[in-house]
PDB file of C-alpha atoms in Angstrom:
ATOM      1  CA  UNK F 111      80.345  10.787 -42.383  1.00 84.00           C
ATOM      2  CA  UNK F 112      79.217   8.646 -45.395  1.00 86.00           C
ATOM      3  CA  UNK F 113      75.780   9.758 -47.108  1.00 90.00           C
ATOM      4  CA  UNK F 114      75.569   7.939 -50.174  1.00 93.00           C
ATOM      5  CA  UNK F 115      71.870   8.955 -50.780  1.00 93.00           C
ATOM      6  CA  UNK F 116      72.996  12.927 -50.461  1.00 95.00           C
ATOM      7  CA  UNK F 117      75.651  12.082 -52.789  1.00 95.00           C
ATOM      8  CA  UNK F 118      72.603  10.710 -55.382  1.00 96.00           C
ATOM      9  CA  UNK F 119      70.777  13.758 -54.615  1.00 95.00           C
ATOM     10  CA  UNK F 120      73.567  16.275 -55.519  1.00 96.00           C
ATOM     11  CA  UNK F 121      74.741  14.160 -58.824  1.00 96.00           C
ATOM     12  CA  UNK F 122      71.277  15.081 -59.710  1.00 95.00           C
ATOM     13  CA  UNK F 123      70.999  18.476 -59.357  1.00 95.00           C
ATOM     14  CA  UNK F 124      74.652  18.693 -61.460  1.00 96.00           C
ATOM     15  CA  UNK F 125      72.922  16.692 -63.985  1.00 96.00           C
ATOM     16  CA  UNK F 126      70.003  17.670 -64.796  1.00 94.00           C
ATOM     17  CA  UNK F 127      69.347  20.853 -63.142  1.00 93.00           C
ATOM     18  CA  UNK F 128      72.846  21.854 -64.198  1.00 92.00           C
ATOM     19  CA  UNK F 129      73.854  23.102 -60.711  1.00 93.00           C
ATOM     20  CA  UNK F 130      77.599  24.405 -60.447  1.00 90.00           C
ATOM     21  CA  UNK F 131      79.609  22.833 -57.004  1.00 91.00           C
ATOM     22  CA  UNK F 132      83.051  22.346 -57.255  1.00 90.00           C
ATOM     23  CA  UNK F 133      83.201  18.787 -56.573  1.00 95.00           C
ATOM     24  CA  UNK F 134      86.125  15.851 -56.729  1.00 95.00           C
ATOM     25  CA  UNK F 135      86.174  12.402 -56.194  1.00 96.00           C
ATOM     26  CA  UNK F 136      86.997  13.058 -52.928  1.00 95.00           C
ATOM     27  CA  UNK F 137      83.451  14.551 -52.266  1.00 96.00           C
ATOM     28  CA  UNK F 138      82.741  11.019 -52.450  1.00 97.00           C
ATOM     29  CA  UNK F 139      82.592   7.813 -50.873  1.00 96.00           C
ATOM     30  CA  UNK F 140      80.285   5.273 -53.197  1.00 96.00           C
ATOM     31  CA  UNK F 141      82.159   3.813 -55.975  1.00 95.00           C
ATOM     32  CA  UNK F 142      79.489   4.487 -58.701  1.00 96.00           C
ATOM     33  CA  UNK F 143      79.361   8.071 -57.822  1.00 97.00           C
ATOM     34  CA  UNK F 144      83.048   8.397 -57.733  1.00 97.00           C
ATOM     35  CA  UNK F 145      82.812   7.246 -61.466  1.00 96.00           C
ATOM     36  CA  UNK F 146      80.046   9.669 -62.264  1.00 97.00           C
ATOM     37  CA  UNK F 147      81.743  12.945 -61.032  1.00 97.00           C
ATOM     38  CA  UNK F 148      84.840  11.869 -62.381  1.00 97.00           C
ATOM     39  CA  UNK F 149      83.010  11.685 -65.913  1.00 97.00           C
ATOM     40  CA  UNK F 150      81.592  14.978 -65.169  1.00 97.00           C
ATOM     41  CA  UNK F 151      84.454  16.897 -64.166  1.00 96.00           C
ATOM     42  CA  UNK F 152      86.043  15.581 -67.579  1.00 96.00           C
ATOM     43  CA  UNK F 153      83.340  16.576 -69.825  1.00 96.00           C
ATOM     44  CA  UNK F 154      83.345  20.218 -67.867  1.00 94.00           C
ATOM     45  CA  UNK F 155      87.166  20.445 -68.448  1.00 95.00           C
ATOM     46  CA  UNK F 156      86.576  19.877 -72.075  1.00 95.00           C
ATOM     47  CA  UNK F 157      83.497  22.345 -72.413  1.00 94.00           C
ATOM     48  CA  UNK F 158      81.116  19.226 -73.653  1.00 95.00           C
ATOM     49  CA  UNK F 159      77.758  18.631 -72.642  1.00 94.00           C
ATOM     50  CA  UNK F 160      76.802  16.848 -69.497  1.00 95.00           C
ATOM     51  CA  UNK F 161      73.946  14.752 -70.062  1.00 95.00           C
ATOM     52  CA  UNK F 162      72.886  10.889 -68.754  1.00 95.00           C
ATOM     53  CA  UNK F 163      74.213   9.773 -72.243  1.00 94.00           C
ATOM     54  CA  UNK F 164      77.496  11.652 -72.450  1.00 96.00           C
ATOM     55  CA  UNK F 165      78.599  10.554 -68.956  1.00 96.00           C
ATOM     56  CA  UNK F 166      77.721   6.603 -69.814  1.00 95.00           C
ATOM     57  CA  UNK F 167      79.722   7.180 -72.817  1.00 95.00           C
ATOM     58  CA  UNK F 168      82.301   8.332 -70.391  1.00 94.00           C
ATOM     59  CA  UNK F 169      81.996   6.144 -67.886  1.00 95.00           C
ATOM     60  CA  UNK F 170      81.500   2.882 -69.740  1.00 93.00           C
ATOM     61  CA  UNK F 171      79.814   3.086 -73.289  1.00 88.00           C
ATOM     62  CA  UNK F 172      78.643  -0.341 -73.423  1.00 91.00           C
ATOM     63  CA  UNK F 173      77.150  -0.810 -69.882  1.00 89.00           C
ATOM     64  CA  UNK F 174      73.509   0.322 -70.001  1.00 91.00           C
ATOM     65  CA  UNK F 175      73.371  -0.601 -66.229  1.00 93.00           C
ATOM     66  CA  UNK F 176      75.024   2.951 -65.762  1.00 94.00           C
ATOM     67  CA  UNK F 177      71.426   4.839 -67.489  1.00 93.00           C
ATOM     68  CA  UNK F 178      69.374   2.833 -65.030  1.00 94.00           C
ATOM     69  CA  UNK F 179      71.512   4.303 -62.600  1.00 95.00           C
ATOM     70  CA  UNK F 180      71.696   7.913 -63.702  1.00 95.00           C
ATOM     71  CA  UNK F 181      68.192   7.847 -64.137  1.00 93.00           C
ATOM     72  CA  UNK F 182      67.098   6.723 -60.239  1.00 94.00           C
ATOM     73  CA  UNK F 183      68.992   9.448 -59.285  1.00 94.00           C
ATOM     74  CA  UNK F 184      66.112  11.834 -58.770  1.00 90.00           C
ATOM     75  CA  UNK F 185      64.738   9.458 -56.069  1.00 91.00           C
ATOM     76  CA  UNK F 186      67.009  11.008 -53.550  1.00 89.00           C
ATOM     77  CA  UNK F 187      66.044  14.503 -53.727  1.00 87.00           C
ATOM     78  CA  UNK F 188      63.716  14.315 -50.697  1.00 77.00           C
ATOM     79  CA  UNK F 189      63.178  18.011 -51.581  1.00 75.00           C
ATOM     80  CA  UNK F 190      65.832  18.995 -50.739  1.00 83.00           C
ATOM     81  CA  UNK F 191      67.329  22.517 -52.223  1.00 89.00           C
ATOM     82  CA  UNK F 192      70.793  22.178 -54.601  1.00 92.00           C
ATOM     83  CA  UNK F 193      72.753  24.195 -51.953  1.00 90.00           C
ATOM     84  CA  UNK F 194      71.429  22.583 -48.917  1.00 90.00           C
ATOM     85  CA  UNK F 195      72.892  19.071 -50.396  1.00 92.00           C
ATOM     86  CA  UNK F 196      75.941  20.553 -51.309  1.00 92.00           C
ATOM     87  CA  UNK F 197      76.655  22.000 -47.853  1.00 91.00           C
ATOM     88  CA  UNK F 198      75.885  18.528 -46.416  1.00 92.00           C
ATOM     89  CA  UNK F 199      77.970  16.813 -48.832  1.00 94.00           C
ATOM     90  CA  UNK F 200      80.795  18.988 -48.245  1.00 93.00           C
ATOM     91  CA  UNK F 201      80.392  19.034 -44.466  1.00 93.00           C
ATOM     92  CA  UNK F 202      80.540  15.188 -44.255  1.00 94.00           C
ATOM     93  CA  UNK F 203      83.960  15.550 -46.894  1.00 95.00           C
ATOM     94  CA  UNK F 204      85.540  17.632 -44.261  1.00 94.00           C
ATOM     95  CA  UNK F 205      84.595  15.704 -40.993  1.00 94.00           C
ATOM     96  CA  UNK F 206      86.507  12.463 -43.507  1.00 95.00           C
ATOM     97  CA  UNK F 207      89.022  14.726 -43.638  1.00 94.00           C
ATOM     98  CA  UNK F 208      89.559  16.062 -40.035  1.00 95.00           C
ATOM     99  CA  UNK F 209      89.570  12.290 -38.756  1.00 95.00           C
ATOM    100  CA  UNK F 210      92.529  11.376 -41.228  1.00 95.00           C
ATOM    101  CA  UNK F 211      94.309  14.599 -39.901  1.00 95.00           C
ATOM    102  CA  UNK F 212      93.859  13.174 -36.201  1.00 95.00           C
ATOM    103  CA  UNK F 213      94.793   9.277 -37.607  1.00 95.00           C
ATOM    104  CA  UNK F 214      97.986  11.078 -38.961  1.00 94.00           C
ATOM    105  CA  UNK F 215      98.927  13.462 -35.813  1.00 95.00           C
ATOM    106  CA  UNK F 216      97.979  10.716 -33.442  1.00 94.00           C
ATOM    107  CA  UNK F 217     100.822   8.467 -35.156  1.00 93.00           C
ATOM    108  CA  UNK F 218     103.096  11.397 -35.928  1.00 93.00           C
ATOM    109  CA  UNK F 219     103.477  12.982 -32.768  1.00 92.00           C
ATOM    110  CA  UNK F 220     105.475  10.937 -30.243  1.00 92.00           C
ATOM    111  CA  UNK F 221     108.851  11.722 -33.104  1.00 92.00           C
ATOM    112  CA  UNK F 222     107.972  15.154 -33.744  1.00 92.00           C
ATOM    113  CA  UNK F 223     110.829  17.433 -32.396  1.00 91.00           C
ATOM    114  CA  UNK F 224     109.829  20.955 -32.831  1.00 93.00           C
ATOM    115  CA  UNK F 225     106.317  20.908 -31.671  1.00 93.00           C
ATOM    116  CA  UNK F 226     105.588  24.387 -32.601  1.00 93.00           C
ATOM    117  CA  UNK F 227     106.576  23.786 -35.969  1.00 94.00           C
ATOM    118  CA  UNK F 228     104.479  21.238 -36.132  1.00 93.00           C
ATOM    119  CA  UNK F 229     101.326  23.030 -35.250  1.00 94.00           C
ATOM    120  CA  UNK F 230     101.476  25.408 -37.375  1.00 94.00           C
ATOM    121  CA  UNK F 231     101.592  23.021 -40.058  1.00 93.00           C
ATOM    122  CA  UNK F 232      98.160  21.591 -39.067  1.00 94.00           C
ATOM    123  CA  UNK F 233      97.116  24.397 -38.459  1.00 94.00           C
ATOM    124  CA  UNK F 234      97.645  25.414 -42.125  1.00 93.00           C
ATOM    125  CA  UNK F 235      96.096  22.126 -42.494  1.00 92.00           C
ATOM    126  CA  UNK F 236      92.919  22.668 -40.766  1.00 93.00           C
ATOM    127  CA  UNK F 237      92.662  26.232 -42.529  1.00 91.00           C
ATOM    128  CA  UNK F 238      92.858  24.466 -45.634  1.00 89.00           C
ATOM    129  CA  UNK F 239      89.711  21.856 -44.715  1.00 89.00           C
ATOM    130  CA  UNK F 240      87.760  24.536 -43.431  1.00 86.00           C
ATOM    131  CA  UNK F 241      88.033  26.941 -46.554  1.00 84.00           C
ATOM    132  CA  UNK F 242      86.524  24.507 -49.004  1.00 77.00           C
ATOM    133  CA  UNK F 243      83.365  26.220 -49.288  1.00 71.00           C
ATOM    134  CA  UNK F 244      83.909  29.651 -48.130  1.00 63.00           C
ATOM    135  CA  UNK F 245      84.452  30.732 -51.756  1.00 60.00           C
ATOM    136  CA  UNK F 246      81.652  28.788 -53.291  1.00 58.00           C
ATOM    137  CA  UNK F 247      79.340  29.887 -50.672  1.00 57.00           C
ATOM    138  CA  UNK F 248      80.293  33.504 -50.775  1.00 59.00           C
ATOM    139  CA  UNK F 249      79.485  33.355 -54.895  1.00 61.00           C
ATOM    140  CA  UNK F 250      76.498  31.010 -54.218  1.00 64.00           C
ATOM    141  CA  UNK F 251      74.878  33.755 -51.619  1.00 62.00           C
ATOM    142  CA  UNK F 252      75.734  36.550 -53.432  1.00 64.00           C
ATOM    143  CA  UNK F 253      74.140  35.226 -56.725  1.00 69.00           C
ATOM    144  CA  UNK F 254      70.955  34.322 -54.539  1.00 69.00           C
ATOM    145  CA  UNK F 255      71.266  37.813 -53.059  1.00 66.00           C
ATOM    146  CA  UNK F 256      71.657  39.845 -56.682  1.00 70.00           C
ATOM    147  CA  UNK F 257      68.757  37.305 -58.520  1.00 72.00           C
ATOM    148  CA  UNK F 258      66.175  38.515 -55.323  1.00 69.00           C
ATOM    149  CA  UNK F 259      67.061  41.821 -55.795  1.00 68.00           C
ATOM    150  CA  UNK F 260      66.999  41.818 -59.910  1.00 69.00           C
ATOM    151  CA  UNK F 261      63.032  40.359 -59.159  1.00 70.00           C
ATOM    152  CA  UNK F 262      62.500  42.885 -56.949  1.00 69.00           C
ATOM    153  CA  UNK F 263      63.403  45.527 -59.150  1.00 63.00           C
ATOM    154  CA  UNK F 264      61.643  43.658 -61.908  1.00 64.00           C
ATOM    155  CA  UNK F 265      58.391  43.736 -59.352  1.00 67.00           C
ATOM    156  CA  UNK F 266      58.642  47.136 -58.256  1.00 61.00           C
ATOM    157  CA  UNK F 267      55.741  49.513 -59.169  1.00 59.00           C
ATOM    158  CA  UNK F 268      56.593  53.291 -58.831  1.00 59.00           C
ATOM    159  CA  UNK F 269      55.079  54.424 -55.821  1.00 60.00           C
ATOM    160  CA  UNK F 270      54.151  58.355 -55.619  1.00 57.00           C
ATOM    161  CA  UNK F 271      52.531  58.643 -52.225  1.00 59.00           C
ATOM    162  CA  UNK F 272      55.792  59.939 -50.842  1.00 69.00           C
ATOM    163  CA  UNK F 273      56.506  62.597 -53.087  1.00 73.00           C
ATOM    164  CA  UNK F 274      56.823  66.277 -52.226  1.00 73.00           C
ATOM    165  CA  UNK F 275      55.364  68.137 -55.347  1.00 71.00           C
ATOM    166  CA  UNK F 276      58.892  69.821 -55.439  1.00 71.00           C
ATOM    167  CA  UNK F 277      60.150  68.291 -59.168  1.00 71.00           C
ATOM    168  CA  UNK F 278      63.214  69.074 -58.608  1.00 72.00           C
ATOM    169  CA  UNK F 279      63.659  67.740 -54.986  1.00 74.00           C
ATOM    170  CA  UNK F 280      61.728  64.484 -55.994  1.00 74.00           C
ATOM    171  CA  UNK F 281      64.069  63.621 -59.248  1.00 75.00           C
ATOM    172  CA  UNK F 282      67.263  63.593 -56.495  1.00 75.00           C
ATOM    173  CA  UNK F 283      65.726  61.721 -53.997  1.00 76.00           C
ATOM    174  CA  UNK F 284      62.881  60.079 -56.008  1.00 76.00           C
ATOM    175  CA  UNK F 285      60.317  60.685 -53.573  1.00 76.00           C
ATOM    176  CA  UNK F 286      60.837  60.306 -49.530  1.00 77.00           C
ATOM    177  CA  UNK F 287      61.050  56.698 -48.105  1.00 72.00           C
ATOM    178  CA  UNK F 288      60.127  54.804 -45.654  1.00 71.00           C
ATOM    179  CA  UNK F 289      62.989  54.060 -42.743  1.00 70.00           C
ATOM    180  CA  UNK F 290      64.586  56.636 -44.012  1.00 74.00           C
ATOM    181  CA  UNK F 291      65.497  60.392 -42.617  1.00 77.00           C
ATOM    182  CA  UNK F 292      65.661  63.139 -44.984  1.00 76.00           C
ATOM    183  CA  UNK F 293      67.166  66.624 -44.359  1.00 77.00           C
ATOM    184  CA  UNK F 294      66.797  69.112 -46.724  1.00 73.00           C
ATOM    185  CA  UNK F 295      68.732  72.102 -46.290  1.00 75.00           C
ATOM    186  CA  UNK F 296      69.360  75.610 -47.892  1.00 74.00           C
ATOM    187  CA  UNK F 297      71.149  79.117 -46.665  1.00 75.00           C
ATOM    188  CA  UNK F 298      69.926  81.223 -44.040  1.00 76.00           C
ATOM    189  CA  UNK F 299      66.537  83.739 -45.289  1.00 70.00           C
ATOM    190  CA  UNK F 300      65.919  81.621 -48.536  1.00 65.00           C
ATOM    191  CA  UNK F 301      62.343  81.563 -47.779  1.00 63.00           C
ATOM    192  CA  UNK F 302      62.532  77.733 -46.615  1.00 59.00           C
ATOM    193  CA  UNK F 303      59.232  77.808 -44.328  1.00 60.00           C
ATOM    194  CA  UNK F 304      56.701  79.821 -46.981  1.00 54.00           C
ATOM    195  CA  UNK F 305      58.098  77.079 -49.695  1.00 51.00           C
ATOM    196  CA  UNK F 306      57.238  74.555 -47.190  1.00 48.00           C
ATOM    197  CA  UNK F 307      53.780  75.751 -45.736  1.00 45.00           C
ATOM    198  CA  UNK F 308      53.026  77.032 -49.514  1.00 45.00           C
ATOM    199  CA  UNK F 309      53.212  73.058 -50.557  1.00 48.00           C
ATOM    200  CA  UNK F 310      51.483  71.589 -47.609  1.00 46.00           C
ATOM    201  CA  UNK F 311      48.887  74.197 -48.497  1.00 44.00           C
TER     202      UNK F 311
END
């Protein structure tokens, strides 16, 4: 439950590859890094750069031990993607968090006297551990989603082997697609076969 490496890792990414995770102090368990997303969190509230210089100053404006630090941060990227870290680091917050809850019921419940009560409150508990990250990963997937489909677009060559000949027909649908069933259809006697066998021709 205590990654002090992944915690490195994901200061970096805030730092200098100016990630966005909502992260506390809670998020983590070495001292140091406690500091440094304190500092960070700080300089975010007040709209001011975050940079190795601006979180020493922060932090502890004389101690240049805190730049040697900042700057080994990088060695504990292992490759590993920005959201990938954050999802561990967030993980090992809550599992923290779920064996305080069971410290606290274990010692609470021998005086509790509605029981019922009593669950519902950790329940409300548990509900509130587990929705940490649904909201950050529902905007992280959905910015992943809409930047792969703005390069796709971006990409995308027109592609005319799937058009009719019928302008008017091929500006609605632009063109037929693949995966896709198209039915075209008109009133009774407007001529819909010699139209079709005329273009095919």
């Amino acid at each position: 439950m205590i990654d002090e490496e992944i915690e490195k890792a994901i200061l970096f990414y805030i730092i200098f590859d100016n990630e966005e995770f909502d992260l506390t102090q809670k998020d983590f368990t070495n001292k140091e890094n406690k500091k440094i997303i304190k500092a960070i969190n700080e300089l975010k509230a007040k709209k001011e750069e975050i940079s190795m210089l601006t979180i020493k100053n922060k932090i502890d404006a004389t101690n240049q031990e805190i730049l040697i630090y900042l700057s080994n941060l990088g060695q504990y990227t292992y490759q590993t993607k920005p959201y990938t870290a954050y999802k561990i680091l967030k993980d090992k917050t809550k599992k923290r968090e779920l064996l305080e809850l069971t410290r606290q019921i274990a010692k609470q419940i021998k005086d509790i006297e509605n029981i019922d009560i009593y669950i519902e409150k950790v329940i409300g508990k548990l509900e509130k551990i587990q929705s940490q990250t649904q909201e950050e990963e529902t905007f992280v997937e959905l910015v992943s989603k809409t930047a792969d489909l703005i390069e796709k677009n971006i990409n995308k060559k027109k592609n005319y082997d799937f058009y009719t000949g019928f302008f008017e027909l091929d500006s609605i649908t632009d063109g037929l697609h693949e995966g896709e069933l198209t039915i075209i259809g008109a009133r009774p006697r407007s001529r819909k076969n010699n139209v079709f066998f005329a273009n095919s021709n």
